[in-house]
Amino acid sequence: MRRLRRAKKVKTEKITINLTPTEVGQIDYLVERGLYTNRSDFIRLAIRKQADSHTGDINQFLAPAVPETDGMRYFGGLGIFRLTHVYVENLITFNAKVHIRVVGALTIDKAITREQLSQVVASIKVHGKTFAEDEVKQFLRE
């Protein structure tokens, strides 16, 4: 019998929100009726619906400002992305720069140094979470 592989569970981030007693009561009523599993389920769905209503704005942020050329690349999008050492080395080899735009999460390989990023990154903006070595994170903040 073949076992099905489970999809990797994406780590969630805990946030705190302030709601009025009326808002909490409404959510609790809907959960009690069985329309939602719990408060978090309701809030996640409400946030997704609201974010979906702004898809055009997000797509505009992610769209390249000018077409790609041999010397200029674009990297990222909506979701979870990984900037690999091989990709950065290729950019260096071809003397190319990259504009990085991510809405979600960006992981930068541990093997990528601050010096390598300074050679290839034309601009970077991550709305969400960046996972990288402390030295690289410091460089990206500068």
Short mmCIF file of the C-alpha atoms (twelve columns), coordinates in Angstrom:
data_MODEL
# 
_entry.id   MODEL 
# 
loop_
_atom_site.group_PDB 
_atom_site.id 
_atom_site.type_symbol 
_atom_site.label_atom_id 
_atom_site.label_alt_id 
_atom_site.label_comp_id 
_atom_site.label_asym_id 
_atom_site.label_seq_id 
_atom_site.Cartn_x 
_atom_site.Cartn_y 
_atom_site.Cartn_z 
_atom_site.pdbx_PDB_model_num 
ATOM 1   C CA . MET A 1   0.000   0.000  0.000   1 
ATOM 2   C CA . ARG A 2   1.393   3.392  -1.006  1 
ATOM 3   C CA . ARG A 3   1.478   6.108  1.578   1 
ATOM 4   C CA . LEU A 4   0.463   9.586  0.502   1 
ATOM 5   C CA . ARG A 5   2.918   12.315 1.297   1 
ATOM 6   C CA . ARG A 6   1.497   15.182 3.235   1 
ATOM 7   C CA . ALA A 7   2.036   18.665 1.918   1 
ATOM 8   C CA . LYS A 8   4.440   20.681 4.040   1 
ATOM 9   C CA . LYS A 9   2.536   22.774 6.509   1 
ATOM 10  C CA . VAL A 10  3.336   26.453 6.177   1 
ATOM 11  C CA . LYS A 11  4.318   27.993 9.458   1 
ATOM 12  C CA . THR A 12  1.833   30.594 10.585  1 
ATOM 13  C CA . GLU A 13  2.660   33.799 12.357  1 
ATOM 14  C CA . LYS A 14  0.805   34.852 15.465  1 
ATOM 15  C CA . ILE A 15  -0.651  38.359 15.498  1 
ATOM 16  C CA . THR A 16  -2.755  40.215 18.019  1 
ATOM 17  C CA . ILE A 17  -5.858  42.167 17.103  1 
ATOM 18  C CA . ASN A 18  -8.258  44.204 19.186  1 
ATOM 19  C CA . LEU A 19  -11.974 43.602 18.661  1 
ATOM 20  C CA . THR A 20  -15.043 45.006 20.359  1 
ATOM 21  C CA . PRO A 21  -17.171 42.689 22.496  1 
ATOM 22  C CA . THR A 22  -19.824 42.834 19.772  1 
ATOM 23  C CA . GLU A 23  -17.382 41.664 17.093  1 
ATOM 24  C CA . VAL A 24  -16.141 38.822 19.302  1 
ATOM 25  C CA . GLY A 25  -19.740 37.869 20.088  1 
ATOM 26  C CA . GLN A 26  -20.622 37.726 16.395  1 
ATOM 27  C CA . ILE A 27  -17.634 35.503 15.668  1 
ATOM 28  C CA . ASP A 28  -18.405 33.233 18.625  1 
ATOM 29  C CA . TYR A 29  -22.036 32.875 17.500  1 
ATOM 30  C CA . LEU A 30  -20.962 31.848 13.980  1 
ATOM 31  C CA . VAL A 31  -18.440 29.365 15.417  1 
ATOM 32  C CA . GLU A 32  -21.094 27.929 17.752  1 
ATOM 33  C CA . ARG A 33  -23.447 27.473 14.769  1 
ATOM 34  C CA . GLY A 34  -20.703 25.404 13.104  1 
ATOM 35  C CA . LEU A 35  -20.087 27.836 10.242  1 
ATOM 36  C CA . TYR A 36  -16.406 28.138 11.237  1 
ATOM 37  C CA . THR A 37  -14.103 25.787 13.110  1 
ATOM 38  C CA . ASN A 38  -12.896 28.462 15.518  1 
ATOM 39  C CA . ARG A 39  -12.209 32.196 15.817  1 
ATOM 40  C CA . SER A 40  -8.909  31.905 13.952  1 
ATOM 41  C CA . ASP A 41  -10.619 30.169 11.036  1 
ATOM 42  C CA . PHE A 42  -13.140 33.020 10.763  1 
ATOM 43  C CA . ILE A 43  -10.488 35.747 11.007  1 
ATOM 44  C CA . ARG A 44  -8.180  34.049 8.463   1 
ATOM 45  C CA . LEU A 45  -11.025 33.768 5.964   1 
ATOM 46  C CA . ALA A 46  -12.051 37.399 6.508   1 
ATOM 47  C CA . ILE A 47  -8.466  38.542 5.930   1 
ATOM 48  C CA . ARG A 48  -8.169  36.436 2.754   1 
ATOM 49  C CA . LYS A 49  -11.401 37.904 1.361   1 
ATOM 50  C CA . GLN A 50  -10.227 41.439 2.112   1 
ATOM 51  C CA . ALA A 51  -6.782  40.824 0.600   1 
ATOM 52  C CA . ASP A 52  -8.404  39.318 -2.510  1 
ATOM 53  C CA . SER A 53  -10.310 42.559 -3.001  1 
ATOM 54  C CA . HIS A 54  -6.922  44.303 -3.418  1 
ATOM 55  C CA . THR A 55  -5.387  41.869 -5.908  1 
ATOM 56  C CA . GLY A 56  -4.924  44.618 -8.486  1 
ATOM 57  C CA . ASP A 57  -2.858  46.744 -6.084  1 
ATOM 58  C CA . ILE A 58  -0.690  43.781 -5.129  1 
ATOM 59  C CA . ASN A 59  -0.167  42.780 -8.761  1 
ATOM 60  C CA . GLN A 60  0.839   46.345 -9.591  1 
ATOM 61  C CA . PHE A 61  3.499   46.245 -6.861  1 
ATOM 62  C CA . LEU A 62  4.803   42.915 -8.159  1 
ATOM 63  C CA . ALA A 63  4.828   43.886 -11.855 1 
ATOM 64  C CA . PRO A 64  8.223   44.786 -13.351 1 
ATOM 65  C CA . ALA A 65  8.670   48.535 -13.852 1 
ATOM 66  C CA . VAL A 66  10.469  47.932 -17.152 1 
ATOM 67  C CA . PRO A 67  10.942  44.795 -19.278 1 
ATOM 68  C CA . GLU A 68  13.691  42.365 -18.317 1 
ATOM 69  C CA . THR A 69  16.975  42.650 -20.183 1 
ATOM 70  C CA . ASP A 70  20.200  40.643 -20.167 1 
ATOM 71  C CA . GLY A 71  21.498  42.894 -17.409 1 
ATOM 72  C CA . MET A 72  18.302  43.335 -15.380 1 
ATOM 73  C CA . ARG A 73  16.120  40.599 -13.886 1 
ATOM 74  C CA . TYR A 74  13.043  40.464 -11.672 1 
ATOM 75  C CA . PHE A 75  12.546  37.898 -8.920  1 
ATOM 76  C CA . GLY A 76  9.628   37.167 -6.621  1 
ATOM 77  C CA . GLY A 77  5.877   37.331 -6.562  1 
ATOM 78  C CA . LEU A 78  3.078   36.352 -4.225  1 
ATOM 79  C CA . GLY A 79  3.951   33.337 -2.058  1 
ATOM 80  C CA . ILE A 80  7.066   31.749 -0.600  1 
ATOM 81  C CA . PHE A 81  10.328  32.197 -2.509  1 
ATOM 82  C CA . ARG A 82  13.920  31.041 -2.076  1 
ATOM 83  C CA . LEU A 83  16.900  32.989 -3.370  1 
ATOM 84  C CA . THR A 84  19.493  30.309 -4.076  1 
ATOM 85  C CA . HIS A 85  23.254  30.530 -4.123  1 
ATOM 86  C CA . VAL A 86  23.293  29.119 -7.679  1 
ATOM 87  C CA . TYR A 87  20.943  31.881 -8.917  1 
ATOM 88  C CA . VAL A 88  23.079  34.605 -7.302  1 
ATOM 89  C CA . GLU A 89  26.275  33.084 -8.716  1 
ATOM 90  C CA . ASN A 90  24.697  33.086 -12.206 1 
ATOM 91  C CA . LEU A 91  23.758  36.752 -11.829 1 
ATOM 92  C CA . ILE A 92  27.350  37.537 -10.858 1 
ATOM 93  C CA . THR A 93  28.715  35.503 -13.783 1 
ATOM 94  C CA . PHE A 94  26.525  37.352 -16.279 1 
ATOM 95  C CA . ASN A 95  27.042  40.722 -14.567 1 
ATOM 96  C CA . ALA A 96  23.284  41.083 -14.077 1 
ATOM 97  C CA . LYS A 97  21.249  42.848 -11.406 1 
ATOM 98  C CA . VAL A 98  17.929  41.800 -9.915  1 
ATOM 99  C CA . HIS A 99  14.894  43.626 -8.554  1 
ATOM 100 C CA . ILE A 100 13.320  41.516 -5.818  1 
ATOM 101 C CA . ARG A 101 9.645   41.989 -4.933  1 
ATOM 102 C CA . VAL A 102 7.924   39.510 -2.612  1 
ATOM 103 C CA . VAL A 103 4.575   39.489 -0.874  1 
ATOM 104 C CA . GLY A 104 4.817   36.518 1.473   1 
ATOM 105 C CA . ALA A 105 8.167   35.094 2.494   1 
ATOM 106 C CA . LEU A 106 11.699  35.180 1.116   1 
ATOM 107 C CA . THR A 107 14.377  32.719 2.210   1 
ATOM 108 C CA . ILE A 108 17.956  33.598 1.284   1 
ATOM 109 C CA . ASP A 109 20.375  30.653 1.259   1 
ATOM 110 C CA . LYS A 110 22.929  30.692 4.072   1 
ATOM 111 C CA . ALA A 111 25.757  30.420 1.539   1 
ATOM 112 C CA . ILE A 112 24.899  33.838 0.056   1 
ATOM 113 C CA . THR A 113 27.078  36.599 1.465   1 
ATOM 114 C CA . ARG A 114 26.472  40.273 1.941   1 
ATOM 115 C CA . GLU A 115 29.119  41.005 -0.695  1 
ATOM 116 C CA . GLN A 116 27.402  38.802 -3.265  1 
ATOM 117 C CA . LEU A 117 24.062  40.491 -2.656  1 
ATOM 118 C CA . SER A 118 25.637  43.929 -3.008  1 
ATOM 119 C CA . GLN A 119 26.852  42.897 -6.472  1 
ATOM 120 C CA . VAL A 120 23.482  41.696 -7.737  1 
ATOM 121 C CA . VAL A 121 20.591  43.375 -5.895  1 
ATOM 122 C CA . ALA A 122 19.314  46.499 -7.653  1 
ATOM 123 C CA . SER A 123 16.388  46.811 -5.212  1 
ATOM 124 C CA . ILE A 124 14.541  44.647 -2.733  1 
ATOM 125 C CA . LYS A 125 11.178  44.926 -1.019  1 
ATOM 126 C CA . VAL A 126 9.595   42.122 0.974   1 
ATOM 127 C CA . HIS A 127 6.134   42.514 2.464   1 
ATOM 128 C CA . GLY A 128 6.019   39.630 4.904   1 
ATOM 129 C CA . LYS A 129 8.940   37.697 6.331   1 
ATOM 130 C CA . THR A 130 12.599  37.409 5.309   1 
ATOM 131 C CA . PHE A 131 14.660  34.427 6.448   1 
ATOM 132 C CA . ALA A 132 18.410  35.020 6.144   1 
ATOM 133 C CA . GLU A 133 21.637  35.208 8.098   1 
ATOM 134 C CA . ASP A 134 21.845  38.235 10.432  1 
ATOM 135 C CA . GLU A 135 24.608  39.855 8.345   1 
ATOM 136 C CA . VAL A 136 22.479  39.578 5.201   1 
ATOM 137 C CA . LYS A 137 19.373  40.927 6.962   1 
ATOM 138 C CA . GLN A 138 21.411  43.912 8.171   1 
ATOM 139 C CA . PHE A 139 22.584  44.590 4.609   1 
ATOM 140 C CA . LEU A 140 19.017  44.446 3.307   1 
ATOM 141 C CA . ARG A 141 17.875  46.993 5.928   1 
ATOM 142 C CA . GLU A 142 20.581  49.483 4.875   1 
# 
